[in-house]
Structures are given as structure tokens and as C-alpha cells.
XYZ file of C-alpha atoms in Angstrom:
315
model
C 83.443 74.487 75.786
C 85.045 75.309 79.134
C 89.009 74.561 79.416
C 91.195 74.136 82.095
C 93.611 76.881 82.342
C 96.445 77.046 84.174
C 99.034 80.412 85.088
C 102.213 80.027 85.578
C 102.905 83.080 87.195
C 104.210 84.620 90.098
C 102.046 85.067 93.431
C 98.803 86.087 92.617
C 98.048 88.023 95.865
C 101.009 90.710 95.528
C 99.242 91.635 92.225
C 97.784 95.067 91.185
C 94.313 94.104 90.590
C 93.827 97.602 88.725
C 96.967 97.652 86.596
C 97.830 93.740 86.107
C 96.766 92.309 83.063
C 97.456 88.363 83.786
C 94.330 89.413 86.209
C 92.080 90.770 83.188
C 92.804 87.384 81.518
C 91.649 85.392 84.622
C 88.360 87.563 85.091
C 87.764 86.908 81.180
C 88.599 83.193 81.506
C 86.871 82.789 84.771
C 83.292 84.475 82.690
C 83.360 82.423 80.155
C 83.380 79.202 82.298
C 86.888 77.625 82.100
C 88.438 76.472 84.803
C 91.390 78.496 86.578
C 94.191 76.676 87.915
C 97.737 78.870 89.885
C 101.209 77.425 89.866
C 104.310 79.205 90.564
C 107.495 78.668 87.612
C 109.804 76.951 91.019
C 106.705 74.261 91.588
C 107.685 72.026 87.716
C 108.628 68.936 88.244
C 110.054 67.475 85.130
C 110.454 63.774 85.644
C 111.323 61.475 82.441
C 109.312 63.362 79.389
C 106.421 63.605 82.188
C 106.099 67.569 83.410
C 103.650 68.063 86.364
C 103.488 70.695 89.214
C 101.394 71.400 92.382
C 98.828 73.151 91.135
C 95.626 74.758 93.121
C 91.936 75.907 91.835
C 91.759 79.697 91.463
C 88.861 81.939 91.266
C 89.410 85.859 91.156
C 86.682 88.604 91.542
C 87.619 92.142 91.394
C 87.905 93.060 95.170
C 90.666 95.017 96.966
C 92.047 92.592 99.391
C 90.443 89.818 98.432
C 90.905 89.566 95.187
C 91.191 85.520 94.619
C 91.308 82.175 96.585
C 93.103 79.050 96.034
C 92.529 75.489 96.679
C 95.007 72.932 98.362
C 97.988 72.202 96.078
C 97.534 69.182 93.708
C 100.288 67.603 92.074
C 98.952 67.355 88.490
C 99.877 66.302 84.941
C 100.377 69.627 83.078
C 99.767 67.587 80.293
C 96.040 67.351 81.349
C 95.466 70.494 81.228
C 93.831 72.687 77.352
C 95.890 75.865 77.835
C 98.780 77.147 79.937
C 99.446 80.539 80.256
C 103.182 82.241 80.873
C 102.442 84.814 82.500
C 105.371 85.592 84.917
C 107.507 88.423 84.925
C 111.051 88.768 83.669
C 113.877 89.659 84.335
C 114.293 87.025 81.533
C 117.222 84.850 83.272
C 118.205 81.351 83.297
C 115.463 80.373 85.670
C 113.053 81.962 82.881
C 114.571 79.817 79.807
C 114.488 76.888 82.016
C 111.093 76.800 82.606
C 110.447 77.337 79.038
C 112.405 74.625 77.841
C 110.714 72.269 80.141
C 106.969 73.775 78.986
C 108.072 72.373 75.518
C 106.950 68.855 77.361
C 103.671 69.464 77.064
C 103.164 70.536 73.582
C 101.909 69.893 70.986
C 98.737 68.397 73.465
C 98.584 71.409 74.962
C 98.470 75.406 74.071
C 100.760 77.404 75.529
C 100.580 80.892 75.275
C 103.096 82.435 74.612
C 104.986 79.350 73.101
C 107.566 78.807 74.920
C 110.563 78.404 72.419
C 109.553 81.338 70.642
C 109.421 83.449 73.732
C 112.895 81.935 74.513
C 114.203 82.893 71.206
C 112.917 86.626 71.120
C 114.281 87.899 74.071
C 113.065 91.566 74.260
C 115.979 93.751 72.997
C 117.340 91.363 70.629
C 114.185 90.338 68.552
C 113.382 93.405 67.201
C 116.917 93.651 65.686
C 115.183 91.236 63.162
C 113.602 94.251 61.895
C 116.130 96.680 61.627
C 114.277 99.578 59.344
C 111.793 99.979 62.432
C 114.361 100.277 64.884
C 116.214 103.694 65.571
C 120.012 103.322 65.602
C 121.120 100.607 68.003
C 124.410 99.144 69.602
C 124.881 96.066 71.126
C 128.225 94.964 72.656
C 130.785 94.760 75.711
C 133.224 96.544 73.733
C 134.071 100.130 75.135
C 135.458 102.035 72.083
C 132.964 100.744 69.590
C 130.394 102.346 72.548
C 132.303 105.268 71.902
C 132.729 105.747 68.659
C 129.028 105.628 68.862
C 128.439 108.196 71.162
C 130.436 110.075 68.886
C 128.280 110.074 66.083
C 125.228 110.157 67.909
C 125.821 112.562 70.512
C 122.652 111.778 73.247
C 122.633 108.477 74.339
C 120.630 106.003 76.180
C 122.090 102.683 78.208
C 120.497 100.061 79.686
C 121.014 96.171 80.027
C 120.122 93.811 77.878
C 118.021 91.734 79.534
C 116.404 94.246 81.368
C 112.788 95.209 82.404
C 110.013 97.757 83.775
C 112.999 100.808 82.997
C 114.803 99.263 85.366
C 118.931 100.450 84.558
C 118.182 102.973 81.687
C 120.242 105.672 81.632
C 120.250 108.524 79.432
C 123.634 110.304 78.228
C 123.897 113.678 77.309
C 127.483 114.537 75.279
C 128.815 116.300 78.122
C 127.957 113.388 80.551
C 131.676 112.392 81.945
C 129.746 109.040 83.696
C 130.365 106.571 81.122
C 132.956 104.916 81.809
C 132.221 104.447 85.304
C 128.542 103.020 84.007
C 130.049 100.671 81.740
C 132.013 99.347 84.732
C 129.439 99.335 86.663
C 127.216 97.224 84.324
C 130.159 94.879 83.514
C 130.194 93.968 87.479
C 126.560 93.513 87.551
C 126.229 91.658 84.347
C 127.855 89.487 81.821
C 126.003 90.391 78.793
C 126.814 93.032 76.690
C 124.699 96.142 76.910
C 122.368 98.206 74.549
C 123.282 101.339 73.415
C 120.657 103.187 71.516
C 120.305 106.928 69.727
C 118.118 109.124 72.434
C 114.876 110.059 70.912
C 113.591 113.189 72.019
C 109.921 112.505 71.496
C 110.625 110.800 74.778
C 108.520 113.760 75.757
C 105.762 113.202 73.979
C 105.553 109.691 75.351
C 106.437 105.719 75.111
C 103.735 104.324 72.912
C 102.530 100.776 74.186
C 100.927 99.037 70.972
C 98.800 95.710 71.950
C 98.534 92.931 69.430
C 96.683 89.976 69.373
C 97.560 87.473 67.012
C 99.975 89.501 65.406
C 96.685 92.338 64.709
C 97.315 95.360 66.692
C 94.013 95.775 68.612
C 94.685 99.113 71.425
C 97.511 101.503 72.341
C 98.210 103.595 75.532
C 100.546 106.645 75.512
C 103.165 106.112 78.862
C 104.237 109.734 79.897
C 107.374 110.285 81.808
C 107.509 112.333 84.733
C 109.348 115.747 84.653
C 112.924 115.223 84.904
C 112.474 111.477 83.786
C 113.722 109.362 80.925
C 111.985 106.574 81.225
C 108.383 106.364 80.743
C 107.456 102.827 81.975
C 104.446 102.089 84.476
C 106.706 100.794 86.479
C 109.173 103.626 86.316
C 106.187 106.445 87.717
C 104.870 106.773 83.404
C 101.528 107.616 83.346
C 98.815 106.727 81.071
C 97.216 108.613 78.177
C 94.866 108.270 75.514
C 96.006 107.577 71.601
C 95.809 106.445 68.337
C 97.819 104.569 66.072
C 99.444 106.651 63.527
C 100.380 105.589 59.800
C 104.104 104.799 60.665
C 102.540 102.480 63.845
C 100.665 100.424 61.454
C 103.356 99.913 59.045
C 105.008 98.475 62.440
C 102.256 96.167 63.168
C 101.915 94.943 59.527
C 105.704 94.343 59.301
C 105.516 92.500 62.492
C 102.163 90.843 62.494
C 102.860 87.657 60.106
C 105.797 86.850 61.826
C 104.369 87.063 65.356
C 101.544 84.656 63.880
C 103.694 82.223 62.206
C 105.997 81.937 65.847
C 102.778 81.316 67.969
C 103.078 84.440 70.025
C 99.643 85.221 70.764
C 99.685 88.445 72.989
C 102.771 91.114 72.354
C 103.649 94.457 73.104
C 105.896 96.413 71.351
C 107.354 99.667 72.533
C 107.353 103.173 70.205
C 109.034 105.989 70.429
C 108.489 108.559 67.452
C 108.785 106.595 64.393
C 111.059 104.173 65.933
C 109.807 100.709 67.540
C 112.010 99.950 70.357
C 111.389 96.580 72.047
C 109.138 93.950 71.244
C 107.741 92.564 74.396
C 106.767 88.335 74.442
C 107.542 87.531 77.909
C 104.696 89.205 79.956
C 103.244 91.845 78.370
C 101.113 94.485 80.513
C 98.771 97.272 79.183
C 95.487 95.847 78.902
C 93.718 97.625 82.253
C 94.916 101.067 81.234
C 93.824 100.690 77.362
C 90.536 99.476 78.905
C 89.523 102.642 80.543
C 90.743 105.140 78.361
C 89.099 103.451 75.614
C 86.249 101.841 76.879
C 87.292 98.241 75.277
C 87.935 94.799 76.715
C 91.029 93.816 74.923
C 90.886 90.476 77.176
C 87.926 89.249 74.875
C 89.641 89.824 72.289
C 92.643 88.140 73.095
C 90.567 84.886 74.595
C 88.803 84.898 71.176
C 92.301 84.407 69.903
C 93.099 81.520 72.338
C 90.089 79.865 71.563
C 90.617 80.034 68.048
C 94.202 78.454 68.175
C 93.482 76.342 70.559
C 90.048 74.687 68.655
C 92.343 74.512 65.513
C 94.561 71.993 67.608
């Protein structure tokens, strides 16, 4: 049965067509005969209970340069459409939650993917607190002594922003590091939330574990290796990819996580793991699937449009 299948995401020709996974989907979706449709989050138009948005044709083909094409833009009925996909990237702001609350227009008629109030209410950093034995020791306040006080027991440190993304604003603290204070200022002028403090792990070194699941199953993993002299071991922060497995402690993750991801209709998820330690849970956009691909020889998009399918012939 072919669907129509819209992205909301952001422009599809500054994409990565080797690393972007929102791509992968398209290719997978575009094979099996549904029909592709591009809108950008700024082109909703909510008027009354009635949600709509310019939206054009897409087709994509795997070519450097010219990589898709896109009809004229059609103001449509989103409501017309089988499944919508969320597919832009954070940073997870107040344009972000707006859009989600006005996808909520179209349901239940339509699938989104992830659903929308469930990717509002698990914001990164602050849904996997809902599963604190997986977590390693974690902070989360504006208050500076309580910060302290943690340092103090914990000695190495890491900092970042709440809401952040792609490594973007992680610092780590060693217990000689005097820069503190001036950090926490800093962050306090550049945000209003209160920031995440967390125990450094030192298996750091050893890599940043991206887990895939679909449908709360976990179903590929890629090992993200910082650089020398790096903290951060996100794609996006120079990390680069190797080949894993999932170890005992990982699948105790997934299986702790898995029914509840299911029951909140949050189809495709990423969660971060350091050591034994699960450190984000990732709903928004999650990325992984091209790298996972080639070290492993698997097509995780099948998978995860056998999932769609599934959820969206039980509606």
C-alpha cells in the first residue's frame, strides 16, 4: 500500500547524503513506493483545529550534488496525509515545542513519528532521569554551591546545557580546573535553564556508544571515538565511527527502556552509553543509521519502515 509521507525537516539540500539518516528513511520510503512530500517546521499554518503547510513532491537518489528535487509548493491539509515524519534537528527550543503542539492537530488520523507530545515531554537530558539506576551520577540545577558540593564529591566533572545538542557546550572539569565559576556565568548569560552536571566517565576513551532502537527493540550500535585531546565524542564534534556489539549491561538498558518507549509511541530512539552508564536518550532526531549500515552491512531503515508500517496499519 503506498502512503503519502511527509518530512518536516530542515532543508533537504544542506544535508549529508552519506551521514544523514532522515535521507536513509526517504531512499527506503521512496523504494517501497510511497509518496515523499518536504515541508520546513516555519511553513504550518494552524488555522481553527485545521493544520496545513506548503508542501512540495520530493524524490531523492543517492547523488552528490544532486541528491533530490522538489515540486512547486502546495498548500495542503496535513491531515491528508498517512504519516508525518519529525525529522528536524534540535536545539529543542520553543520553536521546536511549538511545532509539536500544533502536530497534535492531526492525530489520531494521522501517524506521526515520533509523536509529538511524547517527544515534547522527553526532552533529551531530562527523560532519562526517569531511569535513574542506568544513569551515572547526575546534577541538574542553577544553583552554584549545590554544583559545588558536587564537584566535591566527584572530583572530574563534565558541564553542558540542558537543552543542548551534537556536543555542542560540553565541557569537561578536572579538580584543579579554576574555570568554573566563570563557566557557570557564562552559561547563566547564554541560557535560562539550569545546567547538567554529570560524574566524568573515563571510558570516554574507549568511546560514546550510539544504541539504535526501533520500537523500543534495540536493532544496531556504532562506537563514536573522540579525537585525541577531545571530550566529546559526537559526529558532529570530529567522533569517529567504529564497529561494536551490545554488551550484557547494554541490553539490560534496552529492556528497561524498550516497553516504555513502545507504550509513548516513540518509534526510532537513540540513546547514548558511556561504560555502564546510559547518558541521554535521544527522541528528537536521532542520527546513526548510515554509519551502522556500513560497518555492519544492515539496512536499519527497513527495519524501522517495517515498524511504521506496522503502527501505522494497526490505526
Amino acid at each position: 500500500m503506498s502512503l503519502a509521507v511527509a518530512f518536516q525537516m530542515d532543508p533537504i539540500e544542506s544535508i549529508n547524503i552519506d551521514t544523514d539518516s532522515s535521507f536513509m528513511m526517504a531512499l527506503e520510503a521512496q523504494k517501497r513506493g510511497h509518496r515523499l512530500y518536504h515541508y520546513h517546521p516555519r511553513d504550518l499554518i494552524l488555522t481553527g483545529n485545521r493544520l496545513t503547510a506548503r508542501v512540495r513532491e520530493m524524490t531523492v537518489v543517492r547523488q552528490r550534488g544532486a541528491h533530490y528535487t522538489l515540486g512547486e509548493p502546495v498548500p495542503t491539509d496535513l491531515s491528508t496525509m498517512d504519516v508525518i515524519l519529525l525529522r528536524q534537528d534540535p536545539p529543542f527550543d520553543m520553536a521546536y515545542i511549538t511545532s509539536t503542539h500544533l502536530l497534535e492537530h492531526v492525530q489520531p488520523k494521522v501517524l506521526v513519528v515520533n509523536d509529538p507530545a511524547e517527544v515534547r515531554n522527553a526532552p533529551e537530558k531530562l527523560f532519562i532521569t526517569k531511569f535513574p539506576d542506568l544513569m551515572p551520577p547526575t546534577l541538574i540545577t542553577s544553583d552554584k554551591q549545590a554544583i559545588l558540593e558536587f564537584r566535591a564529591e566527584h572530583k572530574d566533572i563534565i558541564v553542558k546545557p540542558l537543552f543542548g545538542n551534537g556536543g555542542a557546550g560540553v565541557f569537561h572539569l578536572k579538580p584543579d580546573d579554576e574555570n568554573l565559576g566563570s563557566l557557570l556565568e557564562m552559561f547563566t548569560q547564554l541560557y535560562r535553564e539550569p545546567v547538567i552536571v554529570q560524574k566524568y566517565l573515563p571510558e570516554i576513551r574507549q568511546g560514546d556508544k550510539r544504541i539504535i532502537l526501533v520500537d523500543g527493540e534495540p536493532v544496531g550500535a556504532v562506537s563514536r571515538m573522540p579525537l585525541e585531546g577531545e571530550a566529546r565524542a559526537n559526529f558532529h564534534a570530529g567522533g569517529s565511527a567504529r564497529k561494536t556489539e551490545l554488551t550484557a549491561r547494554e541490553r539490560e538498558m534496552c529492556a528497561a527502556i524498550g516497553p516504555v518507549l513502545r507504550e509513548k509511541g516513540l518509534v526510532f530512539v537513540g540513546i547514548d552509553v558511556i561504560g555502564d552508564y546510559m547518558t541521554e536518550i535521544n527522541v528528537t532526531s536521532p542520527t546513526g543509521i548510515q554509519e551502522i549500515n556500513r560497518l555492519d552491512g544492515v539496512q536499519l531503515e527497513a527495519l524501522l519502515w517495517d515498524a511504521i508500517e506496522r503502527r501505522r496499519a494497526e490505526k
